[in-house]
Amino acid sequence: MMRPTSALGRLFAAGFAAVKAVRPDRPIHPQGVLLSGALEVAGGPASGIALLDSPGITPVTARLSRSAGFPPGWPDVIGLALRLDTDDGAADLLLASTGWRVPGRFALTMHRTAGAARLTSLMPYRGSNGPVLLGARTAGTDPGAPGRFRPDARWDLELLWAAPRGSWQRCGTLRLAPVLDAGGRVQDTPLRFDPLLNVLPGAGTYAWTRALREHSYRLARR
């Protein structure tokens, strides 16, 4: 008998496939902004994920985007995909705009600008101390909407973790800036992010979270 999470995952994939028929390249998050910078981890209360518990600086390549691809002035689900250049290789982390408290942190929200959004991993990682949600929120100036990102913008975010129903604990800072083309314009990237293939060091996944996502991710890789 098919497990409920696997059945739901296949349902998500069917919807994803329908959108992919119209947008074959990027069904969701069709346009974005390429960013680069670093994750600075100060160390603190142990999350149970090695990358977040030891002080250090990790280079980051990122893509900020809007999920549905609505015009920049419209509210949309904000997405931030991160690729961390760790000692163990590339590690991908996907964050989306959600609520911040329980139960809102498990529901997507829509915003006009990146700085107005609170971003979370939505589903937990398996840490050595139990399930861990990751989150980020703007710590400085709002850089604006993904479609109107300023070339001179500097985007600083707090990186935090929490147990699914626990309080947020700060573990580091993300410092990002847009990558410009030869004409000094903000550019996008063809880079694809996949947290199921490029896992965070010391962070496992739960079978139910993989079952929800793996069918859609398999379609996205084609």
Coordinates of C-alpha atoms in Angstrom, one line a residue:
M1 CA 0.0 0.0 0.0
M2 CA 1.4 3.4 -0.9
R3 CA 2.3 5.5 2.1
P4 CA 0.3 8.8 2.5
T5 CA 3.4 11.0 2.2
S6 CA 4.5 9.1 -0.9
A7 CA 1.0 9.5 -2.4
L8 CA 1.0 13.2 -1.5
G9 CA 4.5 13.5 -3.0
R10 CA 3.3 12.0 -6.3
L11 CA 0.3 14.4 -6.3
F12 CA 2.8 17.4 -5.9
A13 CA 4.8 15.9 -8.7
A14 CA 1.8 15.7 -11.0
G15 CA 1.0 19.4 -10.4
F16 CA 4.7 20.2 -11.0
A17 CA 4.6 18.2 -14.3
A18 CA 1.6 20.2 -15.4
V19 CA 3.4 23.5 -14.8
K20 CA 6.6 22.1 -16.4
A21 CA 4.6 21.5 -19.6
V22 CA 4.1 25.3 -19.8
R23 CA 7.5 26.3 -18.3
P24 CA 9.9 23.5 -19.3
D25 CA 13.1 25.2 -18.1
R26 CA 12.0 26.3 -14.6
P27 CA 8.4 25.4 -13.7
I28 CA 8.6 27.4 -10.5
H29 CA 10.9 30.2 -9.5
P30 CA 11.4 31.1 -13.2
Q31 CA 13.4 34.3 -12.7
G32 CA 15.9 35.1 -10.1
V33 CA 19.0 37.0 -8.9
L34 CA 22.5 35.4 -8.6
L35 CA 24.1 36.3 -5.3
S36 CA 27.4 35.4 -3.7
G37 CA 28.9 35.9 -0.2
A38 CA 29.6 33.9 2.9
L39 CA 28.0 32.2 5.9
E40 CA 29.7 33.3 9.1
V41 CA 29.0 30.8 11.9
A42 CA 29.7 32.1 15.4
G43 CA 28.8 28.9 17.3
G44 CA 26.3 28.8 20.1
P45 CA 23.6 26.4 21.4
A46 CA 24.2 23.1 19.6
S47 CA 21.7 22.4 16.8
G48 CA 23.0 18.9 16.2
I49 CA 24.1 19.9 12.7
A50 CA 27.9 20.0 12.4
L51 CA 28.0 22.9 9.9
L52 CA 26.0 25.2 12.2
D53 CA 27.7 24.3 15.5
S54 CA 31.4 25.0 14.7
P55 CA 32.7 28.6 14.2
G56 CA 33.9 29.3 10.7
I57 CA 33.3 31.0 7.4
T58 CA 31.8 29.2 4.4
P59 CA 31.6 30.6 0.9
V60 CA 28.1 30.8 -0.5
T61 CA 26.5 31.0 -4.0
A62 CA 22.8 31.9 -3.8
R63 CA 19.7 32.5 -5.9
L64 CA 16.9 34.7 -4.8
S65 CA 13.6 34.2 -6.7
R66 CA 9.8 34.5 -6.7
S67 CA 8.0 31.1 -6.8
A68 CA 5.1 31.9 -9.1
G69 CA 7.0 34.4 -11.1
F70 CA 4.4 37.2 -10.6
P71 CA 5.4 40.8 -11.6
P72 CA 7.8 42.4 -9.1
G73 CA 5.2 44.6 -7.6
W74 CA 2.9 41.7 -6.7
P75 CA 3.2 39.6 -3.5
D76 CA 4.7 36.2 -4.2
V77 CA 6.4 33.3 -2.2
I78 CA 10.0 34.3 -1.8
G79 CA 12.7 31.6 -2.3
L80 CA 16.3 31.7 -1.4
A81 CA 18.5 28.8 -2.6
L82 CA 21.9 28.5 -1.0
R83 CA 24.9 26.5 -2.2
L84 CA 27.6 26.2 0.5
D85 CA 31.2 25.4 -0.5
T86 CA 32.0 23.1 2.5
D87 CA 35.0 20.9 3.1
D88 CA 32.8 17.9 2.2
G89 CA 31.8 19.5 -1.2
A90 CA 28.7 21.4 -2.3
A91 CA 25.8 21.5 0.1
D92 CA 22.4 23.0 -0.9
L93 CA 19.8 24.6 1.4
L94 CA 16.4 25.8 0.1
L95 CA 14.5 28.4 2.1
A96 CA 11.0 29.8 1.4
S97 CA 8.9 32.6 2.9
T98 CA 6.8 31.2 5.7
G99 CA 5.4 32.3 9.1
W100 CA 7.8 32.5 11.9
R101 CA 5.9 31.2 14.9
V102 CA 4.1 27.8 15.4
P103 CA 2.1 26.8 13.4
G104 CA 2.8 29.5 10.8
R105 CA 6.4 28.4 10.2
F106 CA 4.9 25.4 8.3
A107 CA 2.9 27.5 5.9
L108 CA 4.1 29.5 2.9
T109 CA 3.5 33.3 2.9
M110 CA 3.7 35.9 0.1
H111 CA 5.6 39.2 0.2
R112 CA 6.5 42.0 -2.1
T113 CA 10.2 42.3 -1.1
A114 CA 12.8 39.9 0.2
G115 CA 13.5 41.9 3.3
A116 CA 9.9 41.6 4.5
A117 CA 10.0 37.8 4.4
R118 CA 10.9 35.3 7.1
L119 CA 12.5 32.3 5.4
T120 CA 12.5 28.7 6.7
S121 CA 13.4 25.2 5.4
L122 CA 9.6 24.4 6.0
M123 CA 10.5 20.8 6.7
P124 CA 13.0 19.6 9.3
Y125 CA 16.4 18.1 9.0
R126 CA 17.6 15.2 11.1
G127 CA 20.2 16.5 13.5
S128 CA 22.1 14.5 16.1
N129 CA 19.9 16.0 18.8
G130 CA 16.6 15.6 16.9
P131 CA 14.6 17.4 14.2
V132 CA 15.9 20.9 13.2
L133 CA 14.2 23.6 11.2
L134 CA 16.5 26.3 9.6
G135 CA 15.4 29.9 9.2
A136 CA 16.7 33.3 8.0
R137 CA 15.6 36.9 8.4
T138 CA 16.9 40.2 7.1
A139 CA 19.2 41.9 9.7
G140 CA 19.8 45.1 7.8
T141 CA 18.5 47.0 4.8
D142 CA 15.7 45.4 2.7
P143 CA 17.3 44.7 -0.7
G144 CA 14.0 44.9 -2.5
A145 CA 12.1 42.5 -4.7
P146 CA 14.0 39.8 -6.7
G147 CA 12.9 41.5 -10.0
R148 CA 14.1 44.9 -8.8
F149 CA 17.2 43.9 -6.9
R150 CA 19.6 46.9 -6.7
P151 CA 23.1 46.3 -8.2
D152 CA 24.7 47.9 -5.1
A153 CA 22.5 46.0 -2.6
R154 CA 24.1 44.3 0.3
W155 CA 21.9 41.8 2.0
D156 CA 22.7 40.6 5.5
L157 CA 20.5 37.9 7.1
E158 CA 20.5 36.2 10.5
L159 CA 20.7 32.4 10.2
L160 CA 18.8 30.6 12.9
W161 CA 17.7 27.1 13.9
A162 CA 14.8 25.7 16.0
A163 CA 13.2 22.5 17.0
P164 CA 9.9 22.2 15.1
R165 CA 7.9 23.8 18.0
G166 CA 10.8 25.4 19.8
S167 CA 12.2 29.0 19.9
W168 CA 14.7 30.2 17.3
Q169 CA 18.4 30.2 18.1
R170 CA 20.8 32.4 16.2
C171 CA 23.8 30.5 14.8
G172 CA 25.3 32.7 12.1
T173 CA 25.1 35.5 9.6
L174 CA 24.6 35.3 5.8
R175 CA 26.2 38.2 3.9
L176 CA 25.1 38.3 0.3
A177 CA 25.5 40.7 -2.7
P178 CA 24.4 40.4 -6.4
V179 CA 26.8 39.1 -9.0
L180 CA 26.8 41.6 -11.9
D181 CA 27.4 41.0 -15.6
A182 CA 29.9 42.8 -17.8
G183 CA 27.5 45.8 -18.1
G184 CA 27.1 46.1 -14.3
R185 CA 23.6 44.6 -14.3
V186 CA 22.1 42.1 -11.9
Q187 CA 22.1 38.7 -13.5
D188 CA 20.4 35.3 -13.1
T189 CA 22.1 31.9 -13.1
P190 CA 21.3 28.5 -14.7
L191 CA 22.6 26.8 -11.6
R192 CA 20.2 24.2 -10.1
F193 CA 20.0 23.5 -6.4
D194 CA 19.1 20.1 -5.0
P195 CA 19.1 19.5 -1.2
L196 CA 18.4 15.8 -1.7
L197 CA 21.6 15.3 -3.7
N198 CA 23.8 17.9 -2.0
V199 CA 23.1 17.4 1.7
L200 CA 24.3 19.6 4.6
P201 CA 27.2 18.1 6.5
G202 CA 26.0 16.4 9.6
A203 CA 22.3 16.8 8.6
G204 CA 20.2 13.8 7.6
T205 CA 16.7 13.7 6.2
Y206 CA 13.6 12.0 7.3
A207 CA 11.9 9.4 5.1
W208 CA 8.6 11.3 5.0
T209 CA 10.3 14.6 3.9
R210 CA 12.1 12.7 1.1
A211 CA 8.8 11.0 0.0
L212 CA 7.2 14.4 -0.2
R213 CA 9.9 16.0 -2.4
E214 CA 11.8 13.3 -4.3
H215 CA 9.2 12.8 -7.2
S216 CA 9.2 16.6 -7.9
Y217 CA 12.9 16.8 -7.7
R218 CA 13.4 13.9 -10.1
L219 CA 11.2 15.7 -12.6
A220 CA 13.1 18.9 -12.1
R221 CA 16.4 17.2 -12.9
R222 CA 15.2 16.0 -16.3

